[in-house]
Coordinates of C-alpha atoms in Angstrom, one line a residue:
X233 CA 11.5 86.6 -1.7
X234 CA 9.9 84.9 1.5
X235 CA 6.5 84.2 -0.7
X236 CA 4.3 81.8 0.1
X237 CA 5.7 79.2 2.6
X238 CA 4.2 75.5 1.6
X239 CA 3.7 72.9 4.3
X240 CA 2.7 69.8 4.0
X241 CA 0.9 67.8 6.5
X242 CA 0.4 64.3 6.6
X243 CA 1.1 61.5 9.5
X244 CA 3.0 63.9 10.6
X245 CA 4.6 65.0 7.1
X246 CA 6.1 68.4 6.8
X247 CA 8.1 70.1 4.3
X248 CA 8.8 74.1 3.8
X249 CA 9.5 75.1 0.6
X250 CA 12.1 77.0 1.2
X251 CA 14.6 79.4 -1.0
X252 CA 13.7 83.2 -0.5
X253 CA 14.6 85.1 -3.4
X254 CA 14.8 88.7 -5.0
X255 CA 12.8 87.1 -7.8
X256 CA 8.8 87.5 -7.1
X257 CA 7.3 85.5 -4.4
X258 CA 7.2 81.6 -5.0
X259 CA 10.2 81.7 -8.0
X260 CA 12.0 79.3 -5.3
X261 CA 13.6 75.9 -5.0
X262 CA 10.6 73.8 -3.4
X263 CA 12.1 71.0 -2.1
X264 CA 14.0 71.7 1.2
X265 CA 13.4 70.6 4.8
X266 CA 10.8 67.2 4.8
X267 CA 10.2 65.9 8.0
X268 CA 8.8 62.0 7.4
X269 CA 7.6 60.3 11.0
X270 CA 6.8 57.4 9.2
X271 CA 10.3 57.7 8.1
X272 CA 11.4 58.2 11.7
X273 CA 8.9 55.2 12.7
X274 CA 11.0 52.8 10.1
X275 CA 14.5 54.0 11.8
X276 CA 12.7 53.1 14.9
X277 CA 11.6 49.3 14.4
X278 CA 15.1 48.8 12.8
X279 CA 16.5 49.5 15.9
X280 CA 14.7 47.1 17.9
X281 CA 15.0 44.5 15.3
X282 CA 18.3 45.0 15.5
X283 CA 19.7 42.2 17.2
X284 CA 18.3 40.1 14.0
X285 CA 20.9 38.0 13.0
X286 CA 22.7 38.2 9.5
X287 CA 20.8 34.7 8.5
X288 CA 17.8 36.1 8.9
X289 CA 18.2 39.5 7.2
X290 CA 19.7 37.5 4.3
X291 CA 16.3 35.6 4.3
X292 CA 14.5 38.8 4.0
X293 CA 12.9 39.6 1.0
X294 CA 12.9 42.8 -0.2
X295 CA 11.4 43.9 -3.6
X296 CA 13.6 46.6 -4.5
X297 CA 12.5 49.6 -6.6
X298 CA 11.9 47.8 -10.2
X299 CA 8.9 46.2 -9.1
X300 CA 7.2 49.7 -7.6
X301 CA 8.3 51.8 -10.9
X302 CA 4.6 51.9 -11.8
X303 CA 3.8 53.5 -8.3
X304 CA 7.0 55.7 -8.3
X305 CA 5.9 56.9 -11.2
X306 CA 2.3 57.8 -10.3
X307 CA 3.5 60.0 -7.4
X308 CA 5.9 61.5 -9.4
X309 CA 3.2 62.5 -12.0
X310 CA 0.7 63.7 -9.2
X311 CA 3.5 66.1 -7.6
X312 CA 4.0 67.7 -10.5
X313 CA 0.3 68.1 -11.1
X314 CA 0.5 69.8 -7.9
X315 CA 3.0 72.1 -8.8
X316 CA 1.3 73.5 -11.7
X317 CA -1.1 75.6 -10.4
X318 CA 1.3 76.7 -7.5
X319 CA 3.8 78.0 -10.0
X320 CA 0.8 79.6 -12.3
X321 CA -0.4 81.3 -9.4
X322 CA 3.4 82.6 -8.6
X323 CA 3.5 84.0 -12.4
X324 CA 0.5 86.2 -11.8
X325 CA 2.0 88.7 -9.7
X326 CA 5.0 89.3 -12.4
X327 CA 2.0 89.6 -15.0
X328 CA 0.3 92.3 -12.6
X329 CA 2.8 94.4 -11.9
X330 CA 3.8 94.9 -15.7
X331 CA 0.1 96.1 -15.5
X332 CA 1.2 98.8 -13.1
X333 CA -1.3 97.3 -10.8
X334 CA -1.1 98.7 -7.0
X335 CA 0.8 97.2 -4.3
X336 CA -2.5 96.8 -2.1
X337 CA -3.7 94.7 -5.1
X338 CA -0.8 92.4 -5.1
X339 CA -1.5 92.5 -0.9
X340 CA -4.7 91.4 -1.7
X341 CA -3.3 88.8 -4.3
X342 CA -0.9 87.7 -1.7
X343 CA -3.1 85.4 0.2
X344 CA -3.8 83.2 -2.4
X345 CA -0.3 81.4 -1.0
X346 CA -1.9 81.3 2.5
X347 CA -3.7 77.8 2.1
X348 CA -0.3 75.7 2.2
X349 CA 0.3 77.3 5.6
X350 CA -2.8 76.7 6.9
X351 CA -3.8 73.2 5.5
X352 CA -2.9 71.9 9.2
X353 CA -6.6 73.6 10.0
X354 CA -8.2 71.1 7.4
X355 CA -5.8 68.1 7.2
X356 CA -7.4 66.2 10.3
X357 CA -10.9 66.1 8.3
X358 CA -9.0 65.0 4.9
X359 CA -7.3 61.9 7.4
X360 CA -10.9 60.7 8.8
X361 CA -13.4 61.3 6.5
X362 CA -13.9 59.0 3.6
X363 CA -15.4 56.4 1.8
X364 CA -14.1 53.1 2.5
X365 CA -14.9 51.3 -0.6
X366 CA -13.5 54.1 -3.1
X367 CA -10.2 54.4 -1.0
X368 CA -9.1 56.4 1.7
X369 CA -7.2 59.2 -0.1
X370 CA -8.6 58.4 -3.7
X371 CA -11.9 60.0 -1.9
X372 CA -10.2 63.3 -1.4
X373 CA -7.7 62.9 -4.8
X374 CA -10.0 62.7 -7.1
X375 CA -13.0 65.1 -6.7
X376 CA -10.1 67.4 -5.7
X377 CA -8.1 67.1 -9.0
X378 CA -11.2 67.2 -10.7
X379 CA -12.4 70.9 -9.4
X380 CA -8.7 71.7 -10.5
X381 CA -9.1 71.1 -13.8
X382 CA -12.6 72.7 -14.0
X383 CA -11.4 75.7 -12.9
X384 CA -8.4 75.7 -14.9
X385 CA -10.9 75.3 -17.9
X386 CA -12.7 78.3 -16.7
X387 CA -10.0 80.5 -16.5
X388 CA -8.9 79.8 -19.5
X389 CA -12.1 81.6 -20.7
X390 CA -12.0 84.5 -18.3
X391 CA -8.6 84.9 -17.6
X392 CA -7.7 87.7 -20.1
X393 CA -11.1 89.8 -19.5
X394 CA -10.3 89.5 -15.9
X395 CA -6.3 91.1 -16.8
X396 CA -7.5 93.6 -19.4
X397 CA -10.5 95.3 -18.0
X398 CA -10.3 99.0 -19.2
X399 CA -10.1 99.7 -15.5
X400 CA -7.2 97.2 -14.7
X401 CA -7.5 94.0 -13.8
X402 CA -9.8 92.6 -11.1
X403 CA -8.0 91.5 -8.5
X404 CA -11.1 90.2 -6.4
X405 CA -11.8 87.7 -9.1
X406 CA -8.2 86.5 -9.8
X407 CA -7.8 86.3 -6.1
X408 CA -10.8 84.3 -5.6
X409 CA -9.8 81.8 -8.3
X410 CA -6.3 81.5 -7.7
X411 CA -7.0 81.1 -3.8
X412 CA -9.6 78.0 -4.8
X413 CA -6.7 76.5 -7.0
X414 CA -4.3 76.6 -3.9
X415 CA -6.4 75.6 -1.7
X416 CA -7.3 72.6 -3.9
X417 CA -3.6 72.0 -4.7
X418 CA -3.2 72.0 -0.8
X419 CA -6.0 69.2 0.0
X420 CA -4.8 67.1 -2.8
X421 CA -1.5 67.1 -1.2
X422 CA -2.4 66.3 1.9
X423 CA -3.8 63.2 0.0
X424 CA -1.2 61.8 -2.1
X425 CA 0.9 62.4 1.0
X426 CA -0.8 60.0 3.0
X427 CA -1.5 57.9 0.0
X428 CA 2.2 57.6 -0.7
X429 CA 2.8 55.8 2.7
X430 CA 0.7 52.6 1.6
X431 CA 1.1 53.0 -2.1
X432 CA 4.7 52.0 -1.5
X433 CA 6.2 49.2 0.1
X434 CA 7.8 49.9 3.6
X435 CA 11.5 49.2 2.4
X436 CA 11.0 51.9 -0.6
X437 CA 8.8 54.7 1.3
X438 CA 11.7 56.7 1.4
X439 CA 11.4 57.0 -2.0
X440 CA 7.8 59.3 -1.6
X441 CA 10.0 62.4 -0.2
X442 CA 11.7 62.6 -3.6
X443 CA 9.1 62.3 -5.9
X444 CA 7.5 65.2 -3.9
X445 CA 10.5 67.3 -4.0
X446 CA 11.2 66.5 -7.8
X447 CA 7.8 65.9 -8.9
X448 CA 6.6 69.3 -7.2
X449 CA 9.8 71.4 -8.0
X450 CA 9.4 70.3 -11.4
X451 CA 5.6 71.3 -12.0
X452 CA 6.4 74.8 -10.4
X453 CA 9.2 75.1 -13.2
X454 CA 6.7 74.2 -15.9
X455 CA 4.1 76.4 -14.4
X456 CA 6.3 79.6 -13.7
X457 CA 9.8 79.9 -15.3
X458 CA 8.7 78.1 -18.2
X459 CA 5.5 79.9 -18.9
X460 CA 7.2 83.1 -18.1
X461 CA 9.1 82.5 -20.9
X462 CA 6.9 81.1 -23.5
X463 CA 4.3 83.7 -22.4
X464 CA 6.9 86.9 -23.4
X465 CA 7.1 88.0 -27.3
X466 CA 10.4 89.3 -26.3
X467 CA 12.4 86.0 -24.8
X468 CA 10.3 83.7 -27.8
X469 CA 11.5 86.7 -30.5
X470 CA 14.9 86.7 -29.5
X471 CA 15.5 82.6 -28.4
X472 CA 13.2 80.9 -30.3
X473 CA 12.1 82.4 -33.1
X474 CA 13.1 83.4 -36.7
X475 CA 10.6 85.9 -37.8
X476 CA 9.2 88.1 -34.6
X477 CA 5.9 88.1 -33.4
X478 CA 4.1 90.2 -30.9
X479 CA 2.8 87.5 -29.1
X480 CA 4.4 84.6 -27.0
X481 CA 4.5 81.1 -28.6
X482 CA 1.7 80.2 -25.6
X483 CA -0.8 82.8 -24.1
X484 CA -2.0 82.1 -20.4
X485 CA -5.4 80.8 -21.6
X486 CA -3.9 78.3 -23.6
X487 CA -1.4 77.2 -20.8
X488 CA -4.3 77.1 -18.6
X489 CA -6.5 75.3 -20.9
X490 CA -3.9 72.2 -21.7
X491 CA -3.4 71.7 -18.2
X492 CA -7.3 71.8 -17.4
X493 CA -7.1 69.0 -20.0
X494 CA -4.1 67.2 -18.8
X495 CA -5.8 67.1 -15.2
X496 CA -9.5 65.7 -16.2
X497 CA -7.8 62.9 -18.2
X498 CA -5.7 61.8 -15.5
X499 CA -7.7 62.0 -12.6
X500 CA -10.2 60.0 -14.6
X501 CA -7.5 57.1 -15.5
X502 CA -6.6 56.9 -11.6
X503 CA -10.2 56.9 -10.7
X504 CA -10.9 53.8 -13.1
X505 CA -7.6 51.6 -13.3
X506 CA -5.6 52.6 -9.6
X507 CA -6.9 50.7 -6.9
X508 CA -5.6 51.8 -3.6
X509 CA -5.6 49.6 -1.7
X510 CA -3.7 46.4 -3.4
X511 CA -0.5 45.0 -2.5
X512 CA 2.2 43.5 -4.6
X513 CA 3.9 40.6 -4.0
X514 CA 6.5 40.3 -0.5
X515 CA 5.0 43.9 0.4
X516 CA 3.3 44.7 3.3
X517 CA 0.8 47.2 4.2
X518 CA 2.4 50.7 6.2
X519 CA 0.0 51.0 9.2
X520 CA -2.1 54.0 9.1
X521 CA -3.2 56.9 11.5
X522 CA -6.2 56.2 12.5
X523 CA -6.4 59.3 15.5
X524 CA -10.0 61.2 15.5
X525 CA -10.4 64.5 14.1
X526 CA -11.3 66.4 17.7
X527 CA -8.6 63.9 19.2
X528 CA -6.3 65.4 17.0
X529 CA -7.2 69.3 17.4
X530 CA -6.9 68.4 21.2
X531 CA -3.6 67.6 20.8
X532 CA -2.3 70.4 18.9
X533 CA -4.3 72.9 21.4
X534 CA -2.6 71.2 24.3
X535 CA 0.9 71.5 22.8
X536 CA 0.3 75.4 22.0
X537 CA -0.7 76.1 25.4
X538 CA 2.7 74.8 26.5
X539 CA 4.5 77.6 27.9
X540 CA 7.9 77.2 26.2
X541 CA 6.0 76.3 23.0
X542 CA 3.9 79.4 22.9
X543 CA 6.5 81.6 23.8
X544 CA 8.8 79.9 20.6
X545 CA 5.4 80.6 18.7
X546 CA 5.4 84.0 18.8
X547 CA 8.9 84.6 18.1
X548 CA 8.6 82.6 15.3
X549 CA 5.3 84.6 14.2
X550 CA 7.6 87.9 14.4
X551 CA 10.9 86.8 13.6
X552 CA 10.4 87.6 9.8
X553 CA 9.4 91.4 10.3
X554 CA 12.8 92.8 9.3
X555 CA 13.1 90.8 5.9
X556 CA 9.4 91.2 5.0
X557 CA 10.3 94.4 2.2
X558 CA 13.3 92.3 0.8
X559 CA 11.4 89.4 0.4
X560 CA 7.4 90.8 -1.2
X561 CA 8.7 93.8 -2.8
X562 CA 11.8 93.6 -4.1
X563 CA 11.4 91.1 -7.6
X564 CA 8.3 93.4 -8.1
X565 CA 10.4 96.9 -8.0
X566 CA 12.7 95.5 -10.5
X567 CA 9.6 94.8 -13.0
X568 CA 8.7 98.4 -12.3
X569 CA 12.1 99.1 -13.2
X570 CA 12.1 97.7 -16.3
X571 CA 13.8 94.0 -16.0
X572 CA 11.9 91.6 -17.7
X573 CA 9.9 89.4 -15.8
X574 CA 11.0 86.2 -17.5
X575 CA 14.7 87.2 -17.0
X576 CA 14.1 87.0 -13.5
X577 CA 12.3 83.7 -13.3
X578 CA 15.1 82.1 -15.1
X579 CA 18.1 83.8 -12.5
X580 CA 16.4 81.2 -10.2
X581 CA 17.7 78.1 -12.8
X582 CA 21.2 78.5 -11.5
X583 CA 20.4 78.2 -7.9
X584 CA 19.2 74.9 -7.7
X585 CA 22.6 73.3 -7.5
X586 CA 23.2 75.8 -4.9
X587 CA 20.0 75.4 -2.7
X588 CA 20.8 71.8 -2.8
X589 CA 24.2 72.1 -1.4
X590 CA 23.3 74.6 1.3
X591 CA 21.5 72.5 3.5
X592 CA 23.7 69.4 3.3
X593 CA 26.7 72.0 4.4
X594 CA 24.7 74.0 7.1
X595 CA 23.4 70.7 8.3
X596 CA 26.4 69.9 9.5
X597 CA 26.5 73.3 12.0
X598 CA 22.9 72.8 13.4
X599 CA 23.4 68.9 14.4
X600 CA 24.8 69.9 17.4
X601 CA 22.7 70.8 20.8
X602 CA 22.3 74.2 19.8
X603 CA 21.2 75.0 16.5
X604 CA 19.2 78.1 17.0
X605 CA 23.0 80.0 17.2
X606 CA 23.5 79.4 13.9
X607 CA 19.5 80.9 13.2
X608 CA 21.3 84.1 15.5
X609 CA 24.4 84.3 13.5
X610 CA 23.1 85.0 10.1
X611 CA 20.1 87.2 11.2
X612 CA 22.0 90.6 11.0
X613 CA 23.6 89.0 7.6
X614 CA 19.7 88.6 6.0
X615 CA 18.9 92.6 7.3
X616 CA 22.2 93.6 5.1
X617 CA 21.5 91.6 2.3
X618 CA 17.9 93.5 2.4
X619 CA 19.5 97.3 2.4
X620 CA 21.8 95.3 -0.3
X621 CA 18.2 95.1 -2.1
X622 CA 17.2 98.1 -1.8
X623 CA 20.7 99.5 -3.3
X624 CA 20.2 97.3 -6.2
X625 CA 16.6 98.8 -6.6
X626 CA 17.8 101.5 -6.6
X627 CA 20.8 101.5 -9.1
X628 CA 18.7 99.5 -11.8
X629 CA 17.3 102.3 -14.0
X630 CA 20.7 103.8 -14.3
X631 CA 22.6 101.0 -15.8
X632 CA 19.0 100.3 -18.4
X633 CA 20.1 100.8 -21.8
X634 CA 17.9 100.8 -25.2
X635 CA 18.4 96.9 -25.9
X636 CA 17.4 96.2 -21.9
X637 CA 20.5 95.1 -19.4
X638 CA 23.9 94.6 -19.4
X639 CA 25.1 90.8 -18.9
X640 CA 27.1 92.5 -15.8
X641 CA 23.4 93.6 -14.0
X642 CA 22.6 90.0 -14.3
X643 CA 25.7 89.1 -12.4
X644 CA 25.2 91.8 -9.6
X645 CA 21.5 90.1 -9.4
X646 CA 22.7 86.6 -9.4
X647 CA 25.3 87.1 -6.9
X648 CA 23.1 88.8 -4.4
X649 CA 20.1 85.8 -4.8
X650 CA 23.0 83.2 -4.1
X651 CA 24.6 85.6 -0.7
X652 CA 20.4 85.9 0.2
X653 CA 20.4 82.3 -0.2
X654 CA 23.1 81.1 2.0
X655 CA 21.5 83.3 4.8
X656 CA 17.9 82.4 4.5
X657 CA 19.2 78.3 4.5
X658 CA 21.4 79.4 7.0
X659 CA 18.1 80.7 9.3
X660 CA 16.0 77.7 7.6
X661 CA 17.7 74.8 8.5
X662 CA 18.7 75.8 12.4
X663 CA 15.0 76.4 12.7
X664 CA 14.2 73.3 11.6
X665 CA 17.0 71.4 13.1
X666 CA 15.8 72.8 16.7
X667 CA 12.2 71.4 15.9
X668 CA 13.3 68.2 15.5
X669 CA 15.3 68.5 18.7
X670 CA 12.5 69.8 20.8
X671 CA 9.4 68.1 19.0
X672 CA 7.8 65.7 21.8
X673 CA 8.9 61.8 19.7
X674 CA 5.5 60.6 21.0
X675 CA 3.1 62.7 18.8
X676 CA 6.2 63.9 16.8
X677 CA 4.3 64.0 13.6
X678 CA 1.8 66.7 14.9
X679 CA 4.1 68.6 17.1
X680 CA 6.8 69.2 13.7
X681 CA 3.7 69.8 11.4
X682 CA 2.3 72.6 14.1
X683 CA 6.2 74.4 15.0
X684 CA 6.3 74.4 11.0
X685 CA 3.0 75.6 10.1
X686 CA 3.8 78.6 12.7
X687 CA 6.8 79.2 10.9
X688 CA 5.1 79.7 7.3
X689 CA 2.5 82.0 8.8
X690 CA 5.9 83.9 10.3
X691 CA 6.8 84.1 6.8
X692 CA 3.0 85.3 5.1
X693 CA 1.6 87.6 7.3
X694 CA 4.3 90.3 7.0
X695 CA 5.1 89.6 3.3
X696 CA 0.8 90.8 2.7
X697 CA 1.2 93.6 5.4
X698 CA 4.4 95.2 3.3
X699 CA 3.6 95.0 0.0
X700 CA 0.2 96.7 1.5
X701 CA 2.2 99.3 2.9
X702 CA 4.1 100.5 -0.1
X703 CA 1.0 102.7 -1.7
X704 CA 0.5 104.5 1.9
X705 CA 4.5 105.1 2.6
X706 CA 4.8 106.1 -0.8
X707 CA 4.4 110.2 -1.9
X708 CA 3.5 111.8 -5.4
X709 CA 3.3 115.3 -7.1
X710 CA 1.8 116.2 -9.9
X711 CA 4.4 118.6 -11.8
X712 CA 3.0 120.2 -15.0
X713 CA -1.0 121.0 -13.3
X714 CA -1.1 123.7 -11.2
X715 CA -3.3 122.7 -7.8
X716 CA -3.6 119.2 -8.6
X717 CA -2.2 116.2 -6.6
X718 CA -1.4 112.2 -6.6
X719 CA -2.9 111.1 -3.4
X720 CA -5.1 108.5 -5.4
X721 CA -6.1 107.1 -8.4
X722 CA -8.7 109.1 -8.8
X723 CA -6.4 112.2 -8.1
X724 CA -3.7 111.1 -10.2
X725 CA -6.4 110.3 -13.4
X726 CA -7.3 114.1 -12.9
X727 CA -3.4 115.2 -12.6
X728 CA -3.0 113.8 -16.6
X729 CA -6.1 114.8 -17.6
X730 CA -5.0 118.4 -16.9
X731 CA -1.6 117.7 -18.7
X732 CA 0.2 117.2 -15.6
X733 CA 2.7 114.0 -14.3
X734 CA 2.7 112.2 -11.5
X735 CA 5.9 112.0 -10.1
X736 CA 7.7 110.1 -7.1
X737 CA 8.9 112.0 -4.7
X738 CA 9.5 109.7 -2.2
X739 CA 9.1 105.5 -2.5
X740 CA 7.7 103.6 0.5
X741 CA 9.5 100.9 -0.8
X742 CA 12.8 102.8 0.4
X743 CA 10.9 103.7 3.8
X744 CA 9.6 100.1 4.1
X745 CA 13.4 98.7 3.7
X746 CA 15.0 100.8 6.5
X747 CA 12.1 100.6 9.0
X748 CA 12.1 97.0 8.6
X749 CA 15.8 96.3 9.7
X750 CA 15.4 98.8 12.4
X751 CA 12.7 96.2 13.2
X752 CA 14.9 93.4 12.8
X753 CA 17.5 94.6 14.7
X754 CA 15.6 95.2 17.2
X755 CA 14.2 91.6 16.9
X756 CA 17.6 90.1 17.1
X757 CA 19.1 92.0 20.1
X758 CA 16.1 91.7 22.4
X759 CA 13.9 88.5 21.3
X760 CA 17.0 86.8 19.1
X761 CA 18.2 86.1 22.5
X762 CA 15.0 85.0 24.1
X763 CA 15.4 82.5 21.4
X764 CA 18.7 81.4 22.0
X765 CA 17.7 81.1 25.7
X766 CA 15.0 78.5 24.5
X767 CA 17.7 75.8 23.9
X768 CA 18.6 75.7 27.3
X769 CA 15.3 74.1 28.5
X770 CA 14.7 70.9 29.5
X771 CA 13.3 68.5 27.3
X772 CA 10.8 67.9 30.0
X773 CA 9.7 71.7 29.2
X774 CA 8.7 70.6 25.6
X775 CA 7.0 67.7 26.4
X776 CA 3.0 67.6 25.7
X777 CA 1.6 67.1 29.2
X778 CA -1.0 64.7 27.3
X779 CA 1.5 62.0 27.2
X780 CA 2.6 62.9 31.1

């Protein structure tokens, strides 16, 4: 599934996390694609100071890791903090839909993973606005980490009258809460981004893309795969346990409620004992951005009114039409179906070694001067391996049996997660190959963070509008209560009332499948090639006519 794209923006910071799956939105590897200008700065000044001589770079001192362990470790902690309430909030749609919730609630639900795609909007203000004597990103960290916990508290209070209402659950409510925790998971990101520039010395700053790509992959595990498991009777009866229960071993309140915990206490230690802004011995201080907040919203309006770079907006905006049933709908169906929603949170452990290796193999296709073909190439691939989706939707409640599914379905699942894979890397990586190629190296930090903040909202928007569109497409009878129908709730509460069943006739998520490839197709043989056109500009054509 395409869910919820997360970017991260920071001195110019970006990362995707990237790996659609079948599984429900966000059950993805969250690691791939980091863009570091500070990085790029470093490779930069080495350049120039290349003509050093090899007495003087032996006279260098240089600290190594074992002395910034401490700090290594602090980041790594604070990503995974992060990735808690991301991967909590990925759970919740599993949890609905085995509530037969609608599929314009889990729309509605949807755009609680909007905030990591939109934290460009807000990062400026989180750059420039702080006080000094605190620290520049412990100003933002800690209040931020401290609302996190708080509402992680009260939700562990609420959260099960707000599932179990007689009526079903209230979406309005979980949506609220669960958009406040992303949104706060965002900002918090944006600081300990920018705080792991100057927390680490400038020979081991590399070392700050890996704690985030470990430290946040690893909270998203805790907080989705392995609370999916805990949290089913079922996988805890059958794994874990001797005598069966009817309960999980943990319950979301008491997931939610640790981790409240676990957040107050440590934001309160790194208030007290982490200073910001000290410096160990042979380090020294990463310069900062220090660019003004309307300087900086200048800038990005200037590079969209670019012509080449609006017209490479809006393609990216639309290119993600044809997949958007695949990639919203398709984990829920199967829960509808019957497949355990823990069962398919763990299909996503064997990928990792896989989403790993695709982007060090596909790298090696979209290093040369025209990535976006290989982005081309395996378009028409992704819009099979959706109808693929849709066939395996299908063919799941005939191979059920009474003790749930065959090892053999799990193959059939795994194999077509690890063929969506290769495609959706395939797409990934070209695209972000190509913005590196094109991104103007003067303001390359905000010109990568703006091409890949377009490309996460490419990603969103249509994933909300299909799982909206299921309910509508979708068409019901009532058999067994003569004159009644299905076209609502209401309708369909009066259908069993009078004895009578709603059945499906018709399922929009079947509709929504085919029209979106005939959407895609259409995509790739008009504006695919718009696209590919793109490459052939000049690199004058993409740069900001600020710096002209």
């Amino acid at each position: 599934m395409e869910p919820s794209d997360l970017s991260t923006h920071k001195n110019g910071r970006q990362r995707k996390l990237a790996g659609a799956t079948i599984l429900p939105e966000n059950v993805r590897d969250m690691n791939s694609g980091e863009t570091n200008s500070s990085e790029a700065e470093e490779d930069a000044e080495h350049l120039i100071r290349g003509s050093d001589s090899e007495d003087n770079r032996h006279h260098r001192v240089h600290p190594g890791i074992r002395s910034e362990l401490g700090n290594v470790s602090l980041l790594l902690f604070l990503y995974v903090l992060q990735g808690i309430p991301l991967g909590l909030a990925g759970s919740i749609p599993l949890i609905l839909q085995s509530k037969n919730v609608s599929y314009k609630g889990q729309a509605f639900f949807s755009f609680v993973f909007w905030p990591f795609s939109l934290k460009l909007l807000w990062a400026p203000l989180v750059d420039a606005l702080y006080f000094s004597r605190f620290g520049r990103r412990k100003s933002w960290l800690v209040p931020t980490q401290y609302l996190l916990g708080l509402f992680m508290l009260y939700l562990s209070q609420t959260v099960n009258s707000l599932l179990q209402r007689e009526k079903g659950p209230d979406i309005v409510t979980l949506t609220a809460v669960f958009f406040m925790l992303a949104f706060l998971a965002a900002t918090q990101d944006i600081a300990v981004d920018g705080w792991a520039l100057t927390m680490l010395s400038r020979q081991n700053v590399g070392y700050a893309s890996t704690c985030n790509s470990v430290g946040q992959t690893a909270g998203y595990f805790l907080g989705n795969v392995l609370f999916l498991a805990l949290e089913s009777a079922e996988f805890c009866n059958k794994y874990l346990r001797i005598e069966p229960k009817d309960t999980g071993i943990v319950t979301l309140s008491d997931f939610l409620f640790f981790w409240g915990v676990v957040f107050l206490i440590s934001t309160t230690l790194v208030a007290i004992f982490k200073r910001e802004n000290e410096l160990g011995k042979g380090r020294r201080r990463a310069p900062e951005e220090t660019q003004g907040v309307m300087e900086t919203y200048k800038l990005l309006f200037s590079i969209i009114k670019m012509p080449t770079v609006f017209t490479f907006c809006v393609l990216l905006l639309t290119a993600k039409m044809g997949f958007s049933a695949a990639d919203a709908v398709t984990g829920l169906k199967l829960v509808e179906a019957g497949v355990p929603k823990e069962q398919l949170a763990l299909l996503a452990v064997p990928m990792v070694p896989l989403q790993i290796l695709l982007p060090l193999v596909i790298s090696k296709y979209t290093a040369g001067p025209r990535p976006l073909d290989v982005f081309y190439k395996a378009f028409p691939f992704r819009l099979l391996i959706g109808l693929e989706y849709a066939l395996l939707v299908w063919w799941t409640p005939t191979v059920k049996q009474e003790g749930g599914f065959p090892v053999y379905y799990y193959a059939v699942v795994l194999l077509s997660y690890a063929l969506h894979q290769v495609a959706l890397y395939s797409m990934y990586v070209a695209c972000m190959a190509f913005h590196a190629k094109v991104s103007d190296p003067v303001i390359g930090g905000t010109y990568m963070t703006l091409l890949n903040t377009v490309t996460n909202l490419g990603g969103n928007w249509p994933s909300t509008v299909a799982l909206w569109m299921v309910d509508p497409l979708t068409s019901k009878e009532c058999q067994g209560a003569a004159g009644q129908s299905c076209g609502s709730t209401e309708e369909a509460a009066l259908c069993v009332r009078e004895g009578g069943l709603c059945v499906t006739t018709l399922d929009g998520y079947y509709v929504e499948s085919v029209v979106c490839v005939l959407i895609g197709l259409f995509w790739w043989v008009w504006l695919g090639k718009k696209m590919r056109r793109l490459q052939e500009q000049s690199p004058a054509a993409w740069r900001c006519r600020v710096n002209q």
